[in-house]
mmCIF file of C-alpha atoms and ligand atoms in Angstrom:
data_model
loop_
_atom_site.group_PDB
_atom_site.id
_atom_site.type_symbol
_atom_site.label_atom_id
_atom_site.label_comp_id
_atom_site.label_asym_id
_atom_site.label_seq_id
_atom_site.Cartn_x
_atom_site.Cartn_y
_atom_site.Cartn_z
ATOM 1 C CA MET A 1 144.207 -72.119 -30.817
ATOM 2 C CA ARG A 2 140.597 -73.128 -31.420
ATOM 3 C CA LEU A 3 137.500 -72.226 -29.450
ATOM 4 C CA TYR A 4 134.707 -74.781 -29.262
ATOM 5 C CA ASP A 5 131.795 -72.398 -29.138
ATOM 6 C CA GLY A 6 128.157 -72.683 -28.159
ATOM 7 C CA GLY A 7 126.535 -69.710 -29.916
ATOM 8 C CA ARG A 8 124.130 -67.767 -27.667
ATOM 9 C CA ALA A 9 124.687 -70.013 -24.635
ATOM 10 C CA PRO A 10 125.876 -67.875 -21.703
ATOM 11 C CA ASN A 11 129.278 -69.398 -20.868
ATOM 12 C CA PRO A 12 130.646 -69.331 -24.428
ATOM 13 C CA ARG A 13 129.430 -65.738 -24.614
ATOM 14 C CA ARG A 14 131.348 -64.810 -21.453
ATOM 15 C CA VAL A 15 134.540 -66.025 -23.116
ATOM 16 C CA ARG A 16 133.873 -64.230 -26.416
ATOM 17 C CA ILE A 17 133.177 -60.989 -24.517
ATOM 18 C CA PHE A 18 136.413 -61.474 -22.556
ATOM 19 C CA PHE A 19 138.392 -61.796 -25.815
ATOM 20 C CA ALA A 20 136.713 -58.650 -27.152
ATOM 21 C CA GLU A 21 137.430 -56.658 -23.979
ATOM 22 C CA LYS A 22 141.079 -57.716 -24.225
ATOM 23 C CA GLY A 23 141.175 -56.522 -27.817
ATOM 24 C CA VAL A 24 142.335 -59.992 -28.876
ATOM 25 C CA ALA A 25 140.927 -61.513 -32.059
ATOM 26 C CA LEU A 26 138.926 -64.672 -31.504
ATOM 27 C CA PRO A 27 140.743 -67.866 -32.480
ATOM 28 C CA GLU A 28 139.209 -70.235 -35.018
ATOM 29 C CA LEU A 29 135.657 -70.961 -33.817
ATOM 30 C CA ILE A 30 134.345 -74.507 -33.915
ATOM 31 C CA PRO A 31 130.569 -74.228 -33.556
ATOM 32 C CA VAL A 32 129.046 -76.953 -31.394
ATOM 33 C CA ASP A 33 125.253 -77.145 -31.514
ATOM 34 C CA ILE A 34 123.977 -77.885 -28.002
ATOM 35 C CA ALA A 35 120.375 -78.332 -29.188
ATOM 36 C CA ARG A 36 121.561 -81.042 -31.560
ATOM 37 C CA LYS A 37 123.587 -82.595 -28.722
ATOM 38 C CA GLU A 38 126.840 -82.228 -30.603
ATOM 39 C CA HIS A 39 128.598 -81.791 -27.228
ATOM 40 C CA LEU A 40 127.493 -85.263 -26.157
ATOM 41 C CA THR A 41 129.264 -87.162 -28.929
ATOM 42 C CA PRO A 42 132.185 -89.474 -28.077
ATOM 43 C CA GLU A 43 134.509 -87.154 -30.081
ATOM 44 C CA PHE A 44 133.612 -84.100 -28.020
ATOM 45 C CA THR A 45 133.660 -86.103 -24.779
ATOM 46 C CA ARG A 46 137.305 -86.900 -25.484
ATOM 47 C CA ILE A 47 138.007 -83.153 -25.692
ATOM 48 C CA ASN A 48 135.997 -82.256 -22.588
ATOM 49 C CA PRO A 49 134.785 -85.132 -20.428
ATOM 50 C CA MET A 50 132.424 -82.664 -18.689
ATOM 51 C CA ARG A 51 130.604 -82.380 -22.047
ATOM 52 C CA ARG A 52 130.109 -78.634 -21.653
ATOM 53 C CA LEU A 53 131.066 -75.521 -23.589
ATOM 54 C CA PRO A 54 133.189 -73.485 -24.089
ATOM 55 C CA VAL A 55 136.528 -75.252 -24.580
ATOM 56 C CA LEU A 56 139.731 -73.531 -25.685
ATOM 57 C CA GLU A 57 142.065 -75.964 -27.430
ATOM 58 C CA LEU A 58 145.689 -74.832 -27.419
ATOM 59 C CA ASP A 59 148.129 -75.474 -30.257
ATOM 60 C CA ASP A 60 149.736 -78.346 -28.303
ATOM 61 C CA GLY A 61 146.337 -80.041 -27.978
ATOM 62 C CA THR A 62 145.693 -79.027 -24.357
ATOM 63 C CA ALA A 63 141.966 -78.526 -23.813
ATOM 64 C CA LEU A 64 141.054 -75.768 -21.382
ATOM 65 C CA ALA A 65 137.452 -75.892 -20.242
ATOM 66 C CA GLU A 66 135.702 -73.874 -17.527
ATOM 67 C CA THR A 67 134.962 -70.299 -18.478
ATOM 68 C CA VAL A 68 137.011 -68.651 -15.729
ATOM 69 C CA ALA A 69 140.001 -70.912 -16.417
ATOM 70 C CA ILE A 70 139.944 -69.874 -20.080
ATOM 71 C CA CYS A 71 139.671 -66.204 -19.114
ATOM 72 C CA ARG A 72 142.550 -66.511 -16.645
ATOM 73 C CA TYR A 73 144.704 -68.109 -19.340
ATOM 74 C CA LEU A 74 143.962 -65.190 -21.644
ATOM 75 C CA GLU A 75 144.622 -62.646 -18.868
ATOM 76 C CA SER A 76 148.019 -64.253 -18.321
ATOM 77 C CA LEU A 77 148.889 -63.976 -22.013
ATOM 78 C CA HIS A 78 147.467 -60.453 -22.320
ATOM 79 C CA PRO A 79 147.638 -58.733 -18.919
ATOM 80 C CA GLN A 80 146.130 -55.431 -20.104
ATOM 81 C CA PRO A 81 143.444 -54.346 -19.532
ATOM 82 C CA ALA A 82 143.523 -56.245 -16.247
ATOM 83 C CA LEU A 83 140.092 -57.826 -16.007
ATOM 84 C CA PHE A 84 141.048 -59.866 -12.917
ATOM 85 C CA GLY A 85 142.526 -56.811 -11.183
ATOM 86 C CA GLY A 86 145.924 -55.201 -10.797
ATOM 87 C CA ASN A 87 147.054 -55.101 -7.168
ATOM 88 C CA ALA A 88 146.313 -57.667 -4.452
ATOM 89 C CA LYS A 89 143.277 -55.817 -3.111
ATOM 90 C CA GLU A 90 141.683 -55.505 -6.538
ATOM 91 C CA GLN A 91 142.333 -59.165 -7.301
ATOM 92 C CA GLY A 92 140.721 -60.185 -4.000
ATOM 93 C CA GLN A 93 137.663 -58.012 -4.575
ATOM 94 C CA ILE A 94 137.182 -59.187 -8.144
ATOM 95 C CA GLU A 95 137.525 -62.845 -7.139
ATOM 96 C CA MET A 96 135.011 -62.256 -4.358
ATOM 97 C CA TRP A 97 132.411 -60.650 -6.615
ATOM 98 C CA ASN A 98 132.890 -63.024 -9.506
ATOM 99 C CA ARG A 99 132.457 -65.969 -7.164
ATOM 100 C CA ARG A 100 129.473 -64.419 -5.373
ATOM 101 C CA VAL A 101 127.745 -63.875 -8.693
ATOM 102 C CA GLU A 102 128.629 -67.305 -10.109
ATOM 103 C CA LEU A 103 127.389 -69.100 -6.995
ATOM 104 C CA GLY A 104 124.419 -66.776 -6.577
ATOM 105 C CA LEU A 105 122.576 -65.017 -9.390
ATOM 106 C CA PHE A 106 124.258 -66.828 -12.305
ATOM 107 C CA SER A 107 123.691 -70.248 -10.777
ATOM 108 C CA SER A 108 120.026 -69.518 -9.914
ATOM 109 C CA VAL A 109 119.231 -68.169 -13.387
ATOM 110 C CA MET A 110 120.861 -71.232 -14.983
ATOM 111 C CA ALA A 111 118.890 -73.548 -12.692
ATOM 112 C CA VAL A 112 115.611 -71.863 -13.643
ATOM 113 C CA PHE A 113 116.456 -72.228 -17.325
ATOM 114 C CA ARG A 114 117.713 -75.806 -17.119
ATOM 115 C CA HIS A 115 114.779 -77.003 -15.026
ATOM 116 C CA SER A 116 111.922 -75.144 -16.730
ATOM 117 C CA HIS A 117 112.779 -74.295 -20.327
ATOM 118 C CA PRO A 118 111.327 -76.604 -22.992
ATOM 119 C CA SER A 119 114.619 -76.561 -24.938
ATOM 120 C CA MET A 120 116.322 -78.326 -21.995
ATOM 121 C CA VAL A 121 113.893 -81.242 -21.715
ATOM 122 C CA GLU A 122 116.278 -83.670 -23.372
ATOM 123 C CA LEU A 123 119.435 -82.306 -21.737
ATOM 124 C CA GLU A 124 118.325 -82.058 -18.107
ATOM 125 C CA ASN A 125 116.384 -84.280 -15.761
ATOM 126 C CA GLN A 126 114.017 -81.398 -15.090
ATOM 127 C CA VAL A 127 112.724 -80.876 -11.564
ATOM 128 C CA PRO A 128 110.138 -78.059 -11.746
ATOM 129 C CA GLU A 129 110.285 -77.548 -7.964
ATOM 130 C CA TRP A 130 114.032 -76.822 -8.258
ATOM 131 C CA ALA A 131 113.282 -74.187 -10.913
ATOM 132 C CA ASP A 132 110.703 -72.627 -8.572
ATOM 133 C CA ALA A 133 113.048 -72.703 -5.570
ATOM 134 C CA ASN A 134 115.734 -70.913 -7.596
ATOM 135 C CA ARG A 135 113.267 -68.416 -9.043
ATOM 136 C CA GLU A 136 112.385 -67.428 -5.489
ATOM 137 C CA GLN A 137 116.055 -66.651 -4.761
ATOM 138 C CA ILE A 138 116.539 -64.270 -7.680
ATOM 139 C CA ASP A 139 115.318 -61.061 -6.039
ATOM 140 C CA ASP A 140 117.673 -61.577 -3.086
ATOM 141 C CA HIS A 141 120.626 -61.991 -5.466
ATOM 142 C CA LEU A 142 119.513 -58.914 -7.425
ATOM 143 C CA MET A 143 119.251 -56.833 -4.272
ATOM 144 C CA ILE A 144 122.888 -57.570 -3.388
ATOM 145 C CA LEU A 145 123.978 -56.508 -6.882
ATOM 146 C CA ASP A 146 121.839 -53.381 -6.816
ATOM 147 C CA LEU A 147 123.263 -52.292 -3.452
ATOM 148 C CA GLN A 148 126.830 -52.801 -4.676
ATOM 149 C CA LEU A 149 126.124 -50.856 -7.873
ATOM 150 C CA ALA A 150 124.518 -47.968 -5.962
ATOM 151 C CA GLY A 151 127.946 -46.600 -5.054
ATOM 152 C CA ASN A 152 130.067 -47.987 -7.880
ATOM 153 C CA SER A 153 130.180 -47.584 -11.635
ATOM 154 C CA TYR A 154 130.985 -51.294 -11.961
ATOM 155 C CA LEU A 155 130.719 -54.198 -9.542
ATOM 156 C CA CYS A 156 134.253 -53.734 -8.220
ATOM 157 C CA GLY A 157 134.545 -49.977 -8.413
ATOM 158 C CA GLU A 158 135.424 -47.752 -11.334
ATOM 159 C CA SER A 159 136.864 -50.419 -13.664
ATOM 160 C CA PHE A 160 135.074 -53.017 -15.763
ATOM 161 C CA THR A 161 136.121 -56.566 -14.746
ATOM 162 C CA ILE A 162 135.307 -60.232 -15.266
ATOM 163 C CA ALA A 163 132.738 -59.903 -12.450
ATOM 164 C CA ASP A 164 130.740 -57.501 -14.649
ATOM 165 C CA ILE A 165 130.836 -60.008 -17.490
ATOM 166 C CA THR A 166 129.536 -62.800 -15.253
ATOM 167 C CA ALA A 167 126.805 -60.659 -13.717
ATOM 168 C CA GLY A 168 125.813 -58.960 -16.985
ATOM 169 C CA ILE A 169 125.446 -62.287 -18.760
ATOM 170 C CA ALA A 170 123.337 -63.591 -15.878
ATOM 171 C CA ILE A 171 121.024 -60.589 -16.298
ATOM 172 C CA ASP A 172 120.885 -61.117 -20.085
ATOM 173 C CA PHE A 173 120.004 -64.761 -19.563
ATOM 174 C CA MET A 174 117.040 -63.883 -17.329
ATOM 175 C CA LYS A 175 115.081 -63.104 -20.510
ATOM 176 C CA PRO A 176 115.183 -66.576 -22.121
ATOM 177 C CA SER A 177 114.720 -67.986 -18.602
ATOM 178 C CA ARG A 178 111.469 -65.973 -18.411
ATOM 179 C CA ILE A 179 112.482 -64.102 -15.262
ATOM 180 C CA PRO A 180 111.448 -60.428 -15.228
ATOM 181 C CA LEU A 181 113.866 -57.768 -13.933
ATOM 182 C CA PRO A 182 111.848 -55.684 -11.437
ATOM 183 C CA GLU A 183 111.671 -51.963 -12.278
ATOM 184 C CA ASP A 184 112.951 -50.841 -8.887
ATOM 185 C CA PHE A 185 116.475 -52.209 -9.366
ATOM 186 C CA SER A 186 117.504 -48.903 -10.911
ATOM 187 C CA ASN A 187 121.254 -49.319 -10.292
ATOM 188 C CA ILE A 188 121.253 -52.658 -12.091
ATOM 189 C CA ARG A 189 119.285 -51.106 -14.958
ATOM 190 C CA ARG A 190 121.766 -48.216 -15.307
ATOM 191 C CA TRP A 191 124.812 -50.514 -15.195
ATOM 192 C CA HIS A 192 123.301 -53.181 -17.456
ATOM 193 C CA GLY A 193 122.366 -50.513 -20.029
ATOM 194 C CA GLU A 194 125.995 -49.355 -20.047
ATOM 195 C CA LEU A 195 127.326 -52.907 -20.429
ATOM 196 C CA SER A 196 124.931 -53.600 -23.290
ATOM 197 C CA ALA A 197 126.267 -50.524 -25.114
ATOM 198 C CA ARG A 198 129.873 -51.790 -24.998
ATOM 199 C CA PRO A 199 131.064 -53.090 -28.375
ATOM 200 C CA SER A 200 132.159 -56.369 -26.689
ATOM 201 C CA TRP A 201 128.570 -57.084 -25.705
ATOM 202 C CA ALA A 202 127.656 -57.900 -29.310
ATOM 203 C CA ALA A 203 129.870 -60.989 -29.047
HETATM 204 N N1 GSH B 1 131.350 -74.665 -15.366
HETATM 205 C C1 GSH B 1 131.313 -74.545 -16.806
HETATM 206 C C2 GSH B 1 129.843 -74.627 -17.243
HETATM 207 C C3 GSH B 1 129.724 -74.729 -18.745
HETATM 208 C C4 GSH B 1 128.283 -74.941 -19.177
HETATM 209 O O1 GSH B 1 127.396 -75.324 -18.396
HETATM 210 N N2 GSH B 1 128.054 -74.682 -20.476
HETATM 211 C C5 GSH B 1 126.741 -74.870 -21.019
HETATM 212 C C6 GSH B 1 126.482 -73.786 -22.063
HETATM 213 S S1 GSH B 1 126.331 -72.199 -21.233
HETATM 214 C C7 GSH B 1 126.659 -76.221 -21.715
HETATM 215 O O2 GSH B 1 127.631 -76.654 -22.300
HETATM 216 N N3 GSH B 1 125.483 -76.878 -21.662
HETATM 217 C C8 GSH B 1 125.273 -78.142 -22.276
HETATM 218 C C9 GSH B 1 124.372 -79.029 -21.483
HETATM 219 O O3 GSH B 1 123.821 -78.574 -20.495
HETATM 220 O O4 GSH B 1 124.207 -80.196 -21.862
HETATM 221 C C10 GSH B 1 131.960 -73.233 -17.247
HETATM 222 O O5 GSH B 1 132.109 -72.349 -16.399
HETATM 223 O O6 GSH B 1 132.359 -73.091 -18.398
#
């Protein structure tokens, strides 16, 4: 197996954290420099026509892209700890929260970054108004997270799951996106501090 990796970019990091939480050693890493547009070459486009990272290439040449697809593949190979849940109820709740966060906070933070950050000028047809519209949504997304974390150690209860990885990475990526985390979201601050202290978070 080989992992086409994108360094500090959020989606490759989600996958590296997932490997670490599983206690599975990372496969061979193939660094792909997004800033140098290495993911836009014809060679990489043959591997992933979406021209995005990460990509897990299996030994038979199959290329798995999409962060959650890669994580699901790994969960299937290494069921414990169950980061997508154990029983049906857990699996439903984790899917719900992971999807809520991907379509909500994660997506808004990415849109702010892509449409306002100088490093994205050559990679995105930047629409500053779209960055502003997404920036305005962030507090609403944060409030939903904060409420959920008020009564739970993690997003889906007492166990760490893929939904925490997605949400925690979205919070991390607010910094380079120049979005402040308001002081009053104390439950998010508590939970995010705990995630940041996990050894996997250094990935
Ligand atoms: N839906 C994909 C999104 C992957 C994605 O957007 N990756 C970013 C890095 S975090 C990327 O490759 N960006 C390159 C670009 O925007 O040109 C996933 O979940 O993996």
